[in-house]
Short mmCIF file of C-alpha atoms and ligand atoms in Angstrom, two decimals:
data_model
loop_
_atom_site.label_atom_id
_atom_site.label_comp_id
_atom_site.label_asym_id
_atom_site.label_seq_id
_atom_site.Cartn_x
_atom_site.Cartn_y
_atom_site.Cartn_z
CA UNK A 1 76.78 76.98 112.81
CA UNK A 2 74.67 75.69 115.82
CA UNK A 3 72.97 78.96 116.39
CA UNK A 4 71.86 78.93 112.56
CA UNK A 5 70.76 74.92 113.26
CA UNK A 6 68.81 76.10 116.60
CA UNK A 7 67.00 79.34 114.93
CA UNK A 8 63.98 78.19 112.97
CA UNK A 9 63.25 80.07 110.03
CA UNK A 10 60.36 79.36 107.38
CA UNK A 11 63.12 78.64 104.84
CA UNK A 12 64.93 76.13 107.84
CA UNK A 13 62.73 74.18 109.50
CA UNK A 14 64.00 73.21 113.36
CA UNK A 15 65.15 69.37 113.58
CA UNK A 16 62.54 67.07 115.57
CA UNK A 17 65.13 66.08 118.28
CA UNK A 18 64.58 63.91 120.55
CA UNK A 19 64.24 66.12 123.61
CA UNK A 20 66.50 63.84 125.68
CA UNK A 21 69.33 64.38 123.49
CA UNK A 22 68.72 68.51 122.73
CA UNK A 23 71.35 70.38 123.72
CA UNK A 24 73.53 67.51 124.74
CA UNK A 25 77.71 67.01 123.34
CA UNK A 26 79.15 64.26 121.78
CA UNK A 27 80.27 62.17 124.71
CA UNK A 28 84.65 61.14 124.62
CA UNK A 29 87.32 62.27 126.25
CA UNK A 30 90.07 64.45 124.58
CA UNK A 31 92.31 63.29 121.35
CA UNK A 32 95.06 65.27 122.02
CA UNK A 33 98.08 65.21 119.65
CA UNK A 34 101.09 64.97 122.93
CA UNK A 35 103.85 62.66 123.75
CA UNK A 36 102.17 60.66 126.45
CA UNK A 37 98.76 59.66 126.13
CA UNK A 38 97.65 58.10 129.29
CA UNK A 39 93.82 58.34 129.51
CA UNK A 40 91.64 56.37 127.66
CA UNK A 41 93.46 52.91 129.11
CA UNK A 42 94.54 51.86 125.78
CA UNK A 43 97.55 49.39 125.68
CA UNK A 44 100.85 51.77 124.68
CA UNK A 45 102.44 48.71 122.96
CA UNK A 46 101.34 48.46 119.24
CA UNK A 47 101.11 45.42 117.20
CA UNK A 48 104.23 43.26 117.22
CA UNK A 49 105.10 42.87 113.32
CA UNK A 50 103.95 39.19 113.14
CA UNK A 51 100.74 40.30 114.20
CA UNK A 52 100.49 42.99 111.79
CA UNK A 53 101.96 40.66 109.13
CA UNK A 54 99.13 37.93 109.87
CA UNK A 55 96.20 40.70 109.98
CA UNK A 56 97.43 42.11 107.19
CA UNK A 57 97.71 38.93 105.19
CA UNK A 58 93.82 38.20 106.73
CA UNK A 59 92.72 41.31 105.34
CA UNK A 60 93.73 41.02 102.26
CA UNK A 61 91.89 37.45 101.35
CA UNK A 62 88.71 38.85 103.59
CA UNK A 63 89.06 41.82 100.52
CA UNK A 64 88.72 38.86 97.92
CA UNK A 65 85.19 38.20 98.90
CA UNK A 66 84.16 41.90 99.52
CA UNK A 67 81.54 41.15 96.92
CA UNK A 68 79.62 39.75 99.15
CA UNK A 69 78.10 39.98 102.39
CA UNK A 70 80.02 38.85 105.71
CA UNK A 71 78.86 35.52 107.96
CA UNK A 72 75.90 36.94 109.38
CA UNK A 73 76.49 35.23 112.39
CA UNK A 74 80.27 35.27 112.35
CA UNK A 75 80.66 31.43 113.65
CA UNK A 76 84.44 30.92 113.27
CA UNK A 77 84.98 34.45 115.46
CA UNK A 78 82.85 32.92 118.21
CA UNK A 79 84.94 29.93 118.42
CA UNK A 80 88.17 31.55 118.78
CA UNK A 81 86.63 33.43 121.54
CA UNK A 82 85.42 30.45 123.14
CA UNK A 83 89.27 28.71 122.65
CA UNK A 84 90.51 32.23 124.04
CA UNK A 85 88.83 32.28 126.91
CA UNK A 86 89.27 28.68 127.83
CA UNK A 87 92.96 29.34 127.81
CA UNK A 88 92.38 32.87 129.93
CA UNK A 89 89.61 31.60 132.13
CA UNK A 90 89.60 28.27 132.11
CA UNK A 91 85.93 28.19 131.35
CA UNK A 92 84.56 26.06 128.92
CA UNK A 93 81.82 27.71 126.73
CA UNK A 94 80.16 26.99 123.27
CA UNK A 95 80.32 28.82 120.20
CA UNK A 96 76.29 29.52 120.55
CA UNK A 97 77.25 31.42 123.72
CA UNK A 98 79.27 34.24 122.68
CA UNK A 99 78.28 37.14 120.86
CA UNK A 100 80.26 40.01 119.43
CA UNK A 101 80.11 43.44 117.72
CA UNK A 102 81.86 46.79 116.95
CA UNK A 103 83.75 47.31 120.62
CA UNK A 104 81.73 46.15 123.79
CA UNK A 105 80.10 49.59 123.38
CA UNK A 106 77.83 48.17 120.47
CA UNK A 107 77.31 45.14 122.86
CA UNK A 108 75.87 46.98 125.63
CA UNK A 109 74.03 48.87 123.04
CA UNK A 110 72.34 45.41 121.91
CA UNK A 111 71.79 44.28 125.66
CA UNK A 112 70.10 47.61 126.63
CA UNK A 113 67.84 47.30 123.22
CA UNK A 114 67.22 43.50 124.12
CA UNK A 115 66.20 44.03 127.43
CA UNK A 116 65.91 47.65 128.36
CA UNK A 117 63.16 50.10 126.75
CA UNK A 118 60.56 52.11 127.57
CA UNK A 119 59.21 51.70 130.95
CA UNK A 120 62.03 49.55 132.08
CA UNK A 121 65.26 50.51 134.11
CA UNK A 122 68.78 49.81 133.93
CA UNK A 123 70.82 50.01 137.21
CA UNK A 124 74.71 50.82 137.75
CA UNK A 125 76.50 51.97 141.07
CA UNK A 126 78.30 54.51 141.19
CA UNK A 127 81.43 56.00 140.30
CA UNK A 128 81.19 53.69 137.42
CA UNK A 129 81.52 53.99 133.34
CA UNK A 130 80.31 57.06 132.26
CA UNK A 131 78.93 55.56 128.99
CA UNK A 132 76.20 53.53 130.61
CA UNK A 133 74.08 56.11 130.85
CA UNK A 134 74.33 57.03 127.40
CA UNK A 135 73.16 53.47 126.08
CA UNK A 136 70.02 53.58 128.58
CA UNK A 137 69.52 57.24 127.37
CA UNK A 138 69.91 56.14 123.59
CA UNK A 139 67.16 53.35 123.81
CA UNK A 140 65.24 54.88 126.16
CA UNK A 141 65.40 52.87 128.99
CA UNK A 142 65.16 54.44 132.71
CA UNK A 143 68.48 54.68 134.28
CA UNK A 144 69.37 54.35 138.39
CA UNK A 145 72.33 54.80 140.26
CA UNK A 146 73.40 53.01 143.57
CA UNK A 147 76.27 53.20 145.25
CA UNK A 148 79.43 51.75 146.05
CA UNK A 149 81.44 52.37 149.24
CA UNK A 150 84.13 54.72 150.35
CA UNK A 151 86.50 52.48 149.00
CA UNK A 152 84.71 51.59 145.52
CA UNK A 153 83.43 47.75 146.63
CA UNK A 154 80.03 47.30 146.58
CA UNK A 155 78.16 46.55 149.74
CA UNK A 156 76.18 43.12 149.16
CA UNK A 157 73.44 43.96 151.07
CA UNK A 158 73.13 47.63 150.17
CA UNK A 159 73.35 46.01 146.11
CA UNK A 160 70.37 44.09 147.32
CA UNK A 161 68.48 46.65 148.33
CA UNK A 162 69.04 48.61 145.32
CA UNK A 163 67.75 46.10 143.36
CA UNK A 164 64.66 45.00 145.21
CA UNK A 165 63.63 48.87 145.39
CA UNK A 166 63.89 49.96 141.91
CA UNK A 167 63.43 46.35 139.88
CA UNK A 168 65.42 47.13 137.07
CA UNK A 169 65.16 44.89 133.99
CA UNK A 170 69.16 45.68 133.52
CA UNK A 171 71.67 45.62 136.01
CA UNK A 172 75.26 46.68 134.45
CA UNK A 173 78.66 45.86 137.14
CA UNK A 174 82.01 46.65 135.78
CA UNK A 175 84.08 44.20 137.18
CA UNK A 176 87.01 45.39 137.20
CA UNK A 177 85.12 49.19 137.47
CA UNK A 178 86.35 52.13 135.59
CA UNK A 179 87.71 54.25 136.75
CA UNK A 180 88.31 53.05 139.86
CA UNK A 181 89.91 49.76 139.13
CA UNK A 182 88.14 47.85 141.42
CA UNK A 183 86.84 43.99 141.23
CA UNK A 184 84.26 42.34 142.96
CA UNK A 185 84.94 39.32 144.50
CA UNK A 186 82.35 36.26 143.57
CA UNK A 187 79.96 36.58 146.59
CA UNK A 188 79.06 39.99 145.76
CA UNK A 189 78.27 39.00 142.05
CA UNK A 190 76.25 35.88 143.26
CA UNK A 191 74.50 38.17 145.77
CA UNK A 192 73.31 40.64 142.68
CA UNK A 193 72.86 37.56 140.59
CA UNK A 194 70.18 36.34 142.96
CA UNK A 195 68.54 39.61 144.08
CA UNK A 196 68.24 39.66 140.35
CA UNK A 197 66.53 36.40 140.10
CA UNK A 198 63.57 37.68 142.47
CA UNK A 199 62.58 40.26 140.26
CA UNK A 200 59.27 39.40 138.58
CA UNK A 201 60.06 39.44 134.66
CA UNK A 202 63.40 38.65 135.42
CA UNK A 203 66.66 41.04 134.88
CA UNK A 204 69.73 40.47 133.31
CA UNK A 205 73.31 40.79 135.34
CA UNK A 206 76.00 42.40 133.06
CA UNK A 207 79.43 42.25 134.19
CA UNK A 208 81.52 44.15 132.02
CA UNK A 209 84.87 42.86 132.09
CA UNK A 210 86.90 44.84 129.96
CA UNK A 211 89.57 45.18 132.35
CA UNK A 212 89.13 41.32 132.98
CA UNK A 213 92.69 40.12 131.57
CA UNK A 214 94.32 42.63 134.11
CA UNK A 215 92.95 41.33 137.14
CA UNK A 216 95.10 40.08 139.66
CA UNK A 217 95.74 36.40 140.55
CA UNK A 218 93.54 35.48 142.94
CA UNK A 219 90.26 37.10 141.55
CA UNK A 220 88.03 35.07 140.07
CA UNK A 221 86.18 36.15 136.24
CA UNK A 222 82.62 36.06 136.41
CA UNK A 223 82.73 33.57 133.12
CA UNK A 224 82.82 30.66 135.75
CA UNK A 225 79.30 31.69 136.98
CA UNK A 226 78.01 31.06 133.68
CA UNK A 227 77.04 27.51 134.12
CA UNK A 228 74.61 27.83 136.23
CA UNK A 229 72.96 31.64 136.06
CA UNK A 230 71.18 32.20 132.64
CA UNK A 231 70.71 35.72 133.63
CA UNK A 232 73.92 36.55 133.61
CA UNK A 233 76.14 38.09 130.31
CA UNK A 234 80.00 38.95 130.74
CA UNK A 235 81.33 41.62 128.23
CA UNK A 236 84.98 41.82 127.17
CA UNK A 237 86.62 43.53 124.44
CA UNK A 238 89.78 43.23 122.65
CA UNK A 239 90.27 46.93 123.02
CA UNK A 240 92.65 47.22 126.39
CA UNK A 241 94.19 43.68 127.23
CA UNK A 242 94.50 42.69 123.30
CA UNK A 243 96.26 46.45 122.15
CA UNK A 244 93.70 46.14 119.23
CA UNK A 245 91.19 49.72 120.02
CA UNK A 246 91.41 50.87 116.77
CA UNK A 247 89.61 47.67 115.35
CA UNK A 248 86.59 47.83 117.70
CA UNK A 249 85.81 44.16 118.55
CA UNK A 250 84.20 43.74 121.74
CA UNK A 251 82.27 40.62 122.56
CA UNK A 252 80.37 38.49 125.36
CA UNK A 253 79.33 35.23 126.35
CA UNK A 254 75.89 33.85 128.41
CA UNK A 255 73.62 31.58 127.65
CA UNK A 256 72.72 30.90 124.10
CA UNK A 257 68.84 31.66 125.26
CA UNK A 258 70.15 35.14 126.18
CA UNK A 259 72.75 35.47 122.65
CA UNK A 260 69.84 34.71 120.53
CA UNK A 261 67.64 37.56 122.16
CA UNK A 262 70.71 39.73 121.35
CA UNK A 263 70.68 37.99 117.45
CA UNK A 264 67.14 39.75 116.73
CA UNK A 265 67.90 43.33 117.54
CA UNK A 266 71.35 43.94 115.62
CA UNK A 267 71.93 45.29 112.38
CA UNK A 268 72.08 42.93 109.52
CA UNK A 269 75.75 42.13 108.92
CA UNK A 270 76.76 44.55 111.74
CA UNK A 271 80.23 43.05 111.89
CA UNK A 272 82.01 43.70 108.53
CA UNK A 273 83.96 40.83 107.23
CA UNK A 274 87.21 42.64 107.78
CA UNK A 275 86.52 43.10 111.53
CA UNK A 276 85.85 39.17 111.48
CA UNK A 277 89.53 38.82 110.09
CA UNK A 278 91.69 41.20 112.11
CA UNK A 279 89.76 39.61 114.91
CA UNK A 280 90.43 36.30 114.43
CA UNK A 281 94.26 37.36 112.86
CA UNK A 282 94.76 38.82 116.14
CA UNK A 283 93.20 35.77 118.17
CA UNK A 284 95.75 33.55 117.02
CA UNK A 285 98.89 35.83 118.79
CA UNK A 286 96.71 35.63 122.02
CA UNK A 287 99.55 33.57 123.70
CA UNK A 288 101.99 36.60 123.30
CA UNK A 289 99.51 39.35 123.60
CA UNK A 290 98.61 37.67 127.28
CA UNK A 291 102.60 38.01 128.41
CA UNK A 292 102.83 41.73 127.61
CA UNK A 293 99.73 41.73 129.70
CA UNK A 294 101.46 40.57 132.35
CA UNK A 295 104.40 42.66 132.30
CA UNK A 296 101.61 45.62 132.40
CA UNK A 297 100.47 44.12 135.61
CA UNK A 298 103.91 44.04 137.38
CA UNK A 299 103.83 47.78 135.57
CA UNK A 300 100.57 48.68 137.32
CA UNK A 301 101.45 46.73 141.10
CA UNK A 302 104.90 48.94 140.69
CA UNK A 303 103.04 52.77 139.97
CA UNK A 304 100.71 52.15 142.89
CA UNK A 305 103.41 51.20 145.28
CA UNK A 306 105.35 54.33 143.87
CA UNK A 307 102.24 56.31 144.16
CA UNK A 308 101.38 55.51 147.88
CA UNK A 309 104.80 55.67 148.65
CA UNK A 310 104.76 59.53 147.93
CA UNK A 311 101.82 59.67 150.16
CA UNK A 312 98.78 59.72 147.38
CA UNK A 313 95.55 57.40 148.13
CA UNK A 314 95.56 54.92 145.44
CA UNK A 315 92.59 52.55 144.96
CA UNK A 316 93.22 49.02 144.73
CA UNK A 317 93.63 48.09 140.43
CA UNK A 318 92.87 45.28 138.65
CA UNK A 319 92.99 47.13 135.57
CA UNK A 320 95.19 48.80 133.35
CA UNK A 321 94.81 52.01 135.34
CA UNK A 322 95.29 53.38 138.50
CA UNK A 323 92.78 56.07 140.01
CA UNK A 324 95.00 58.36 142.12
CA UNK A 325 94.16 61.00 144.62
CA UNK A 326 93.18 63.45 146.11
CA UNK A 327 94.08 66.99 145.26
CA UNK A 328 92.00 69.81 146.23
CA UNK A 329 92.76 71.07 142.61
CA UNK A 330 92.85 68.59 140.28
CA UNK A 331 91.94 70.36 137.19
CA UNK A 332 95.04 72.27 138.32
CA UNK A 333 97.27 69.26 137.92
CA UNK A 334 95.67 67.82 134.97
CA UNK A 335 96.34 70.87 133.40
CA UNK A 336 100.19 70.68 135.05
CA UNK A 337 100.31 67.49 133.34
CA UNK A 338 99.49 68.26 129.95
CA UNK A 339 101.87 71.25 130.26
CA UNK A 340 104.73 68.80 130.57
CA UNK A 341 103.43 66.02 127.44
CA UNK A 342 101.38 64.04 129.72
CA UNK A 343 97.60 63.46 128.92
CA UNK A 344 96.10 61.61 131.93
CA UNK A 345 91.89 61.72 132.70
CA UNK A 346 90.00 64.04 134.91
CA UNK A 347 87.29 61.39 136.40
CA UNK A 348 85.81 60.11 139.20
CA UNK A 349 84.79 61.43 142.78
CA UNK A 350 85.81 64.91 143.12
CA UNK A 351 89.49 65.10 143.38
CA UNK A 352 90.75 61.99 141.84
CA UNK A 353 92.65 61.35 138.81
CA UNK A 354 93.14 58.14 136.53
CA UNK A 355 96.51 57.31 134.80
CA UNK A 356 96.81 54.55 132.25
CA UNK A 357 99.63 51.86 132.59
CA UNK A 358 101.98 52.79 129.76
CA UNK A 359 105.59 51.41 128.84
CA UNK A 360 108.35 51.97 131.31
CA UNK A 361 109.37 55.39 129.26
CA UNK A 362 105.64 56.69 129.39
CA UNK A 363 105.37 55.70 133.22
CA UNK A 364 108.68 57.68 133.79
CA UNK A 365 107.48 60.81 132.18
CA UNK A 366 104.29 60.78 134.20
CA UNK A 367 106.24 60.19 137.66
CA UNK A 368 108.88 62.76 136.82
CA UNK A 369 105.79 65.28 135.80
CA UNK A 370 104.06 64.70 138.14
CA UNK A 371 106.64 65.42 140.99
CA UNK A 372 106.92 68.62 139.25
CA UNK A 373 103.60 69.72 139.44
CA UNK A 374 102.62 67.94 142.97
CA UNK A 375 105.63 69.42 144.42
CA UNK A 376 105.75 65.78 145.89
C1 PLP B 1 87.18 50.67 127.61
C2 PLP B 1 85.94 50.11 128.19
C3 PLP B 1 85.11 49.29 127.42
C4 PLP B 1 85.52 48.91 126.03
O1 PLP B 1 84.85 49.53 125.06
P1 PLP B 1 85.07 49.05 123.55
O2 PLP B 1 83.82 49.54 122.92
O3 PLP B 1 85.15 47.57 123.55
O4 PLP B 1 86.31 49.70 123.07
C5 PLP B 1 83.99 48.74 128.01
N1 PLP B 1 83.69 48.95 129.29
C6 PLP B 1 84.47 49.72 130.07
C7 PLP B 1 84.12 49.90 131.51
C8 PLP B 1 85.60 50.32 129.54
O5 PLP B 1 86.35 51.10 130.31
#
């Protein structure tokens, strides 16, 4: 099929691609039908039934009004989120400043075509999420890596220097990264947030904080630097912490300057009226969703003690993952993995892997697998 699609003939004329995207895959990691699926860091518990009773019910009176088109700017969404997140963060933030759209992807995707572009550069360090690229890539916009350290935190004054040297319009921090887990403690933030503020046309900080309900007591959300830094957006998504991937709602909050910016360049009615109610359905069990999040904490604290105990490197997690290492083969063990049922990622510096927190019974089967293969 793609040889046909590549040969041009006068009766098949060749597509115009883009030439940044010829040749290139589909980006996403494997869907693999096997018992234990421990890579993409989705939550392994499923909807309780009074969740999926209440979504359910939500979904079937959003179907009544089908007919028409959904809240353009879905208002009663963005104040659940902003009554969620004053429960989970304790900040305090109006309706006009959060934003949301299909999975934080779509987000990014709206910050990068707000504020990226042509001519302009978006900067990440490195390892980070391996879809930032893509969203530069898909609207054009010039994309820079820096780095972080040996052990994944970001240098301050190296940050800095990044910055000041390539002036990027965009700078993107996962906080807590994936796939290493790591979070970045406030002064590091407020160090990029005012590099940032130097740069002539300004630049936006983006802390994606999908990860963010994981984090461990003690570190802080960047949502409480809001107040007083108009350049800065926080992502989150109901995808890991809420156990809701399959609906893709991801969403952010900044200044309503910077969420009206983001208002001109999405779709019309880019978040169906169903999305709105599963959303908001789901919102209303946040109080329950946020104490199986904490019993995948104490699962995540206990895996990396196991882990180190058995001699691996483990880096620090505030996430629902733990990046695990190092092997001299790991494709070998990846592969030793699968073998046994267990479908864990291949990511990060060379010889590392990354294991999602399951339940107890998945966590099991990837400990007694992996002492197996590791011979450990
Ligand atoms: C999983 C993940 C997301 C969430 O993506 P959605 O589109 O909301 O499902 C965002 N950022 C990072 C770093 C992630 O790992």
């Amino acid at each position: 099929m793609t040889a046909d699609l590549d040969r041009p003939a006068p009766d098949r004329p060749a597509l115009p691609l883009r030439p940044e995207i010829v040749g290139l895959e589909p980006y996403g990691a494997p869907q693999l039908d096997v018992p234990y699926r421990l890579n993409v860091n989705e939550n392994p518990y499923p909807p309780s039934e009074a969740v999926v009773a209440d979504v359910a019910a939500a979904v079937t009176e959003a179907t009544r009004g089908l007919n028409r088109y959904p809240d353009r700017d879905f208002l009663a969404l963005r104040e659940d989120l902003a009554a969620y997140l004053l429960v989970e963060s304790g900040v305090r933030l109006a309706p006009e400043q959060l934003w949301a759209a299909n999975g934080s992807n779509e987000v990014m995707l709206h910050l990068l075509q707000a504020f990226g572009g042509p001519g302009r550069t978006a900067l990440s360090f490195a390892p980070t999420y391996s879809m930032y690229p893509e969203y530069a890539r898909d609207t054009s916009t010039g994309w820079v890596l820096g780095r972080r350290e040996e052990d994944f935190s970001l240098d301050p004054d190296e940050a800095r220097a990044t910055i000041r040297r390539h002036a990027p319009s965009v700078v993107l921090l996962a906080s807590p990264n994936n796939p290493t887990g790591t979070a970045l403690p406030a002064s590091t933030v407020l160090a990029v947030l005012d590099e940032a503020a130097r740069i002539p046309g300004g630049c936006v900080v983006v802390v994606d904080e999908a990860y963010g309900e994981f984090r461990r007591r003690g570190t802080p959300s960047a949502l409480e630097l809001l107040a007083d830094h108009p350049h800065l957006a926080v992502s989150r998504t109901m995808s890991k912490a809420f156990g809701l991937a399959g609906a893709r709602v991801g969403y952010l909050a900044a200044a309503p300057a910077l969420v009206d910016a983001l208002r001109v360049v999405r779709l019309p009615y880019h978040l169906s009226g169903v999305t709105q109610a599963v959303a908001r359905a789901a919102l209303a069990h946040s109080g329950e969703l946020m104490a199986q999040v904490g019993a995948l904490r104490e699962e995540r604290d206990a895996l990396v003690g196991w882990l180190r105990e058995r001699g691996l490197q483990v880096a620090d997690s505030d996430a629902n993952f733990v990046l695990f290492g190092t092997f001299d083969d790991r494709s070998a063990l990846w592969q030793g993995l699968l073998e046994r049922g267990v479908l864990i990622r291949e990511v990060g510096p060379p010889g590392w892997l990354r294991v999602s927190v399951g339940t107890p019974h998945e966590t099991q089967a990837f400990k007694d697998a992996l002492v197996e293969v590791a011979g450990l």
